[in-house]
Short mmCIF file of C-alpha atoms and ligand atoms in Angstrom, two decimals:
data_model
loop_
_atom_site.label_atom_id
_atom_site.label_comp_id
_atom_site.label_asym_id
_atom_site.label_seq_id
_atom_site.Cartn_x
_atom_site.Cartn_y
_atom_site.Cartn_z
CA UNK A 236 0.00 0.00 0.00
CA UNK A 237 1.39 3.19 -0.94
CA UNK A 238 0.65 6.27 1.12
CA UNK A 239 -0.41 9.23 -0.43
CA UNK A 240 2.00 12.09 -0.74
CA UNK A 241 0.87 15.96 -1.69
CA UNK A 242 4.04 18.14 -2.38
CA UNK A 243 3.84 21.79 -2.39
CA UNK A 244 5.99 23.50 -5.36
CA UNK A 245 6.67 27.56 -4.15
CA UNK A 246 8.66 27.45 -7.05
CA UNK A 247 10.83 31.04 -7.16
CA UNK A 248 8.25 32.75 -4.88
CA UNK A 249 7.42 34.97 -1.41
CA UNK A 250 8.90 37.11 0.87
CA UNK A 251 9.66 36.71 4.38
CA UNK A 252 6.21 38.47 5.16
CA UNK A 253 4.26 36.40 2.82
CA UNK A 254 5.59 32.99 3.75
CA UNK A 255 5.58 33.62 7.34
CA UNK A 256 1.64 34.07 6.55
CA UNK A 257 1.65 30.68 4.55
CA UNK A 258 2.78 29.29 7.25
CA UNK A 259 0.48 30.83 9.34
CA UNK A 260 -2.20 29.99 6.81
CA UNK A 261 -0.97 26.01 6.69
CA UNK A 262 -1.34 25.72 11.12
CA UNK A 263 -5.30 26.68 10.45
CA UNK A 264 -5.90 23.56 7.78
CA UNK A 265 -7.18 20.00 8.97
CA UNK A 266 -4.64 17.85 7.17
CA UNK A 267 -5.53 14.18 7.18
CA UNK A 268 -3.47 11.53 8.64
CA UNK A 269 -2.88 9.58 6.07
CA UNK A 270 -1.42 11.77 3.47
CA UNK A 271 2.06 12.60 3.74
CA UNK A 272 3.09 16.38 2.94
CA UNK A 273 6.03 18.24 1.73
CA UNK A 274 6.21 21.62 0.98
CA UNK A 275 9.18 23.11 -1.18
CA UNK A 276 10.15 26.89 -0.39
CA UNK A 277 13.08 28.94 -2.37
CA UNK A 278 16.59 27.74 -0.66
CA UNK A 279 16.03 31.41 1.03
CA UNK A 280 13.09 30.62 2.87
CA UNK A 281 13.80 27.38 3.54
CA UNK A 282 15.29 27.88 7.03
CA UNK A 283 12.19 30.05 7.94
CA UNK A 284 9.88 26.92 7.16
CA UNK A 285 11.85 24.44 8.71
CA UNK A 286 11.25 26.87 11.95
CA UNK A 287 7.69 27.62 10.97
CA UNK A 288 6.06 24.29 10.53
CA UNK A 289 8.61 22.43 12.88
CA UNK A 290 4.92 21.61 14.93
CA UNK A 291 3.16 20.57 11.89
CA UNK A 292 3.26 17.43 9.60
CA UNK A 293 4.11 19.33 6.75
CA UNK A 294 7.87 18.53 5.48
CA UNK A 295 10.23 20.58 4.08
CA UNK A 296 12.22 20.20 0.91
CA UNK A 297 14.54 22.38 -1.30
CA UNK A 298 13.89 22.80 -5.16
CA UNK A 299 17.02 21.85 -6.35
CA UNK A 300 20.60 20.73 -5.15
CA UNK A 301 23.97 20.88 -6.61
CA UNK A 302 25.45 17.35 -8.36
CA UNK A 303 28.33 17.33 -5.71
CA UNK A 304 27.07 16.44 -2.45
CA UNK A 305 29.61 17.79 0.12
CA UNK A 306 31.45 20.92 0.57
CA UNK A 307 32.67 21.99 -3.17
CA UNK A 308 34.29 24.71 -5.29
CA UNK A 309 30.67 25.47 -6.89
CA UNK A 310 29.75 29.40 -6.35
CA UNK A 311 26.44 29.99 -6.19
CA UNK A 312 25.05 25.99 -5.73
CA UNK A 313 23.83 24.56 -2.10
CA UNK A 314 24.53 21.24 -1.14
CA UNK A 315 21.97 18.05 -0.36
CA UNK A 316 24.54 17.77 2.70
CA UNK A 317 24.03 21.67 3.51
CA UNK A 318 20.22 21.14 3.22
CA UNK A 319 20.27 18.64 5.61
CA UNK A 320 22.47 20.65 7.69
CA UNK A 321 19.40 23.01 7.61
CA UNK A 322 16.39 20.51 8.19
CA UNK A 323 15.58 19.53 4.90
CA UNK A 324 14.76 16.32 3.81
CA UNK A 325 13.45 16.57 0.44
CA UNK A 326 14.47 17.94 -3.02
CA UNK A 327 13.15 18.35 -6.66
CA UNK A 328 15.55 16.82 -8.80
CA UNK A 329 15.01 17.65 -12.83
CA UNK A 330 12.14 20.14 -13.00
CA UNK A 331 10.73 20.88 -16.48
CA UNK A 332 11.76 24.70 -15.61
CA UNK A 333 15.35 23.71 -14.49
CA UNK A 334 15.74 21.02 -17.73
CA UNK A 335 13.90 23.47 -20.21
CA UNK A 336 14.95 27.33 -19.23
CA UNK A 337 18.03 26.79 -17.54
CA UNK A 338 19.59 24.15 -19.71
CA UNK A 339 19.79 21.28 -17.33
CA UNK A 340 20.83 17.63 -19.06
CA UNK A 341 19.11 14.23 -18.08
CA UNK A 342 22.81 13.93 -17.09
CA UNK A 343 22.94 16.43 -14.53
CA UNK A 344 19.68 15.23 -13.44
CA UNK A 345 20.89 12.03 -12.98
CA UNK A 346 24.17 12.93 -10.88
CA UNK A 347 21.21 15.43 -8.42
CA UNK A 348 19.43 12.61 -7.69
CA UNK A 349 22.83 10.55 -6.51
CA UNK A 350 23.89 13.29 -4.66
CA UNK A 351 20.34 13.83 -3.09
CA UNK A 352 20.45 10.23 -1.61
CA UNK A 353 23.98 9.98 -0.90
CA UNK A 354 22.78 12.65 1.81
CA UNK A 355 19.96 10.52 2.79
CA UNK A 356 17.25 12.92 1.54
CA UNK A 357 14.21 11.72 -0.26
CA UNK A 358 15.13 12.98 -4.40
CA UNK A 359 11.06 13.79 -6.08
CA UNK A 360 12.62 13.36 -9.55
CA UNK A 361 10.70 15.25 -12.29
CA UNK A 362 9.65 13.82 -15.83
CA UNK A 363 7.52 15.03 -18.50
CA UNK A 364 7.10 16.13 -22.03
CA UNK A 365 6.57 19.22 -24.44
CA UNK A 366 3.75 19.90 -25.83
CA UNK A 367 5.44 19.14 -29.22
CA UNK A 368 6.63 16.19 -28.45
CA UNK A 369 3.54 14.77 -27.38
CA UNK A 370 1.72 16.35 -30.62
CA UNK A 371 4.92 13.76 -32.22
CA UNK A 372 3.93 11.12 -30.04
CA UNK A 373 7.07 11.09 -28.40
CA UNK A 374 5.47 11.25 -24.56
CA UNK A 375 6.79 7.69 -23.98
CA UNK A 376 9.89 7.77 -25.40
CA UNK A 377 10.90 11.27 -23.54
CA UNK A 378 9.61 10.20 -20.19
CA UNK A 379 11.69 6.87 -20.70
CA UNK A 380 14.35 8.42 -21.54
CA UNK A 381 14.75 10.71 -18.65
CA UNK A 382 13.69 7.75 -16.29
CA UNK A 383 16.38 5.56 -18.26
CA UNK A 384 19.54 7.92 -17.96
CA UNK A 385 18.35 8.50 -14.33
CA UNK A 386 18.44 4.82 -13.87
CA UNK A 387 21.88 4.29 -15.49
CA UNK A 388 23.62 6.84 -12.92
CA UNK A 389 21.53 5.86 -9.64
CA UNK A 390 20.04 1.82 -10.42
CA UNK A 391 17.03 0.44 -9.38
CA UNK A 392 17.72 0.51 -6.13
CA UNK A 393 17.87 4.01 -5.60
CA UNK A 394 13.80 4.11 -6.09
CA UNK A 395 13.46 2.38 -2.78
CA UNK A 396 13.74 5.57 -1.34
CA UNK A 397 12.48 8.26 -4.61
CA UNK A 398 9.42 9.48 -5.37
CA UNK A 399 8.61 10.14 -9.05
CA UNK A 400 6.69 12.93 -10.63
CA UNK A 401 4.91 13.23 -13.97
CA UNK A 402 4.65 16.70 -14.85
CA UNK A 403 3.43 16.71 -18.84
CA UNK A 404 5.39 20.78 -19.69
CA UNK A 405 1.63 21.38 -21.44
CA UNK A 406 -0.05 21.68 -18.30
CA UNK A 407 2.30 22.98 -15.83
CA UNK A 408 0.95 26.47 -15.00
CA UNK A 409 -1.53 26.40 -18.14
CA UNK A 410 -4.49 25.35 -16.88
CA UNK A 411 -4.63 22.41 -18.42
CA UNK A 412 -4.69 19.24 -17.08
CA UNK A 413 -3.95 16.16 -18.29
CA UNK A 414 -7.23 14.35 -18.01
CA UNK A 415 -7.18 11.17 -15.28
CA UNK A 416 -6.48 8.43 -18.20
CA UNK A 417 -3.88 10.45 -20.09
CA UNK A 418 -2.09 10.88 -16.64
CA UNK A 419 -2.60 7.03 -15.88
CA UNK A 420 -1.26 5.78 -18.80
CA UNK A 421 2.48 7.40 -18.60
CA UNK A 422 2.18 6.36 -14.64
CA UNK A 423 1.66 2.79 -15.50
CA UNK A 424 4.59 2.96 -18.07
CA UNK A 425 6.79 4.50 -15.70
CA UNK A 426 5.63 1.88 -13.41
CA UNK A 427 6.30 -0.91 -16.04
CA UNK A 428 9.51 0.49 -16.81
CA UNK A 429 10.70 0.28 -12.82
CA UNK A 430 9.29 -3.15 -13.02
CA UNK A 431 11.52 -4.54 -15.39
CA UNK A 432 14.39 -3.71 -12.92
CA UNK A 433 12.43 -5.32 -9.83
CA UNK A 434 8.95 -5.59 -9.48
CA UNK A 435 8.71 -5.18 -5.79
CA UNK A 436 10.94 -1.72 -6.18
CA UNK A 437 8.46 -0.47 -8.81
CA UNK A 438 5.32 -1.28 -6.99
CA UNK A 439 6.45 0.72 -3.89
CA UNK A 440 7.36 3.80 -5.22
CA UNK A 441 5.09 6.43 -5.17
CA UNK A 442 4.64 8.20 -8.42
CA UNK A 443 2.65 12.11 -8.42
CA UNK A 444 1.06 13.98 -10.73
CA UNK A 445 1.92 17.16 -11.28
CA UNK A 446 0.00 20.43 -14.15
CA UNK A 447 -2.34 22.76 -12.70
CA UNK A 448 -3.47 20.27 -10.03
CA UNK A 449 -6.15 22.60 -7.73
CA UNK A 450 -8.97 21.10 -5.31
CA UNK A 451 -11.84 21.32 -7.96
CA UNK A 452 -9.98 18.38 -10.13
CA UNK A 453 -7.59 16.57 -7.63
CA UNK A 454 -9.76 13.71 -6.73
CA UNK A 455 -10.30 11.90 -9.85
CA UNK A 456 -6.80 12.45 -10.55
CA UNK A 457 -5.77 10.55 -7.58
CA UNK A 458 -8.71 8.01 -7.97
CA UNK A 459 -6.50 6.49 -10.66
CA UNK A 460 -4.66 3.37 -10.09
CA UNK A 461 -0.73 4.76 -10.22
CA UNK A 462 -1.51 7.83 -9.52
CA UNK A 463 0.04 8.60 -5.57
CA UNK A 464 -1.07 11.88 -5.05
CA UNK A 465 0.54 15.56 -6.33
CA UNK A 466 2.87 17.53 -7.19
CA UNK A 467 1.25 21.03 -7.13
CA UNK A 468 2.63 24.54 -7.90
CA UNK A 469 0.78 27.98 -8.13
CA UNK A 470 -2.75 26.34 -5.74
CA UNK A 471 -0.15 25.00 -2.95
CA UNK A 472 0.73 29.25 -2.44
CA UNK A 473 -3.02 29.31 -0.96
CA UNK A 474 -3.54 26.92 2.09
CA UNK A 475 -7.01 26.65 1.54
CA UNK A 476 -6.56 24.80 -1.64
CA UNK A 477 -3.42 23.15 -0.57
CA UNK A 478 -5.32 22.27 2.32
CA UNK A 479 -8.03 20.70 0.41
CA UNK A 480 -5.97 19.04 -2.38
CA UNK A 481 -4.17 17.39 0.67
CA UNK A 482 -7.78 15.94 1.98
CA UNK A 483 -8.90 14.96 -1.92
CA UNK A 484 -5.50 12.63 -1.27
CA UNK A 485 -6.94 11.58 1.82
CA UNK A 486 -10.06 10.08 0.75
C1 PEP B 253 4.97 22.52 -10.96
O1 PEP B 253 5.60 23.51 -11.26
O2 PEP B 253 5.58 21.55 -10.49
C2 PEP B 253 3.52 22.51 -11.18
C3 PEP B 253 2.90 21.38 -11.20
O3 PEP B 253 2.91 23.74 -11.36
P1 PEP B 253 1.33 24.05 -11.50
O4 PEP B 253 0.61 23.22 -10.45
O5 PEP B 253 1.20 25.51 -11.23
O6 PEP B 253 0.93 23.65 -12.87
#
């Protein structure tokens, strides 16, 4: 049985004032037992929520981490082993924003990801598509291909401990969704793919959607079979829909 998990993208967003009232915000939802939460601040703010929701069951995660995972000649990069110095568990590895504005290889992904676990934090590894490419029908191939090269620099073994997220480029921020069966069909594959490493690996990890996720569609996204729960970016900057995205996981 895998348990639900709703992660919280802030993406490059906030001020000290307006997280401190998202924090605020978060301590007035009903969260539900069952669903395990993350939330993932800019590395500036991420020391603020570590201190903010240390009461809460909300996590706290960084959005990216540098491929070296100690102390390194790397200006302007922070560590998986400095965000665990600064209570952070979690990391995005190999957004669509990091892979498609900034330039960022499967590669690099791949070498993240190590680095992330090397430090014992959990890696949420990002895969998806262009809108082009799935207009090619290339969605398979792309998402295999970033799960492949990810899988030659990590192994199998590595998803004991990762959490994957789908996150089609088309409907990140857009408003559109993928519908419920486009989504499921790219988890199963993913699923399949992990499967052909080791079965038991692949049916234990816990793979999220992610593209304009809010509360009024969230449940019949996470009705489907692979689907594990979200990875959600502009509605998780307003607790009440966080809140209630969190609960659709829930049910
Ligand atoms: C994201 O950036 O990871 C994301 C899913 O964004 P949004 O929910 O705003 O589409």
């Amino acid at each position: 049985m895998r348990r639900p998990l709703v992660a919280g993208n802030w993406k490059m967003n906030g001020t000290r004032a307006s997280v401190a009232e998202l924090i605020e915000a978060l301590g007035q939802q009903e969260f539900p037992e069952s669903v395990e939460m993350v939330v993932f601040p800019s590395c500036v703010h991420v020391g603020q929520v570590v201190s903010g929701l240390a009461d809460s069951a909300i996590a706290v995660g960084a959005q990216d981490c540098a491929a070296e995972p100690g102390f390194a000649a790397l200006t302007g990069e922070v560590s998986a082993s400095q965000l665990v110095d600064v209570g952070c568990g979690w990391v995005l590895v190999g957004h669509s924003e990091r892979r498609l504005i900034l330039g960022e290889s499967d590669e690099m992904t791949g070498r993240k990801f190590k680095a992330a676990l090397a430090c014992d934090m959990t890696p949420v590894l990002c895969l998806g598509e262009t809108l082009e490419q799935r207009q090619a029908g290339q969605t398979l191939e792309v998402v295999g291909r970033q799960l492949a090269s990810v899988l030659a620099i990590a192994g199998i073994g590595s998803f004991e401990k990762a959490v994957v997220a789908y996150e089609p480029v088309w409907a990140i921020g857009s408003g559109l969704t993928a519908t419920p069966q486009q989504a499921q069909e790219i988890h199963a594959a993913i699923r399949e793919q992990l499967s052909h490493e080791d079965k038991r690996i692949a049916d234990g990890v816990r793979i999220l959607y992610g593209g304009s996720v809010k509360a009024e569609n969230a449940a019949e996204l996470f009705a489907m079979a692979d689907i594990d729960g979200g990875l959600i970016g502009g509605a998780s900057l307003k607790a009440n829909e966080f809140g209630a995205i969190c609960r659709a996981a829930g049910n």
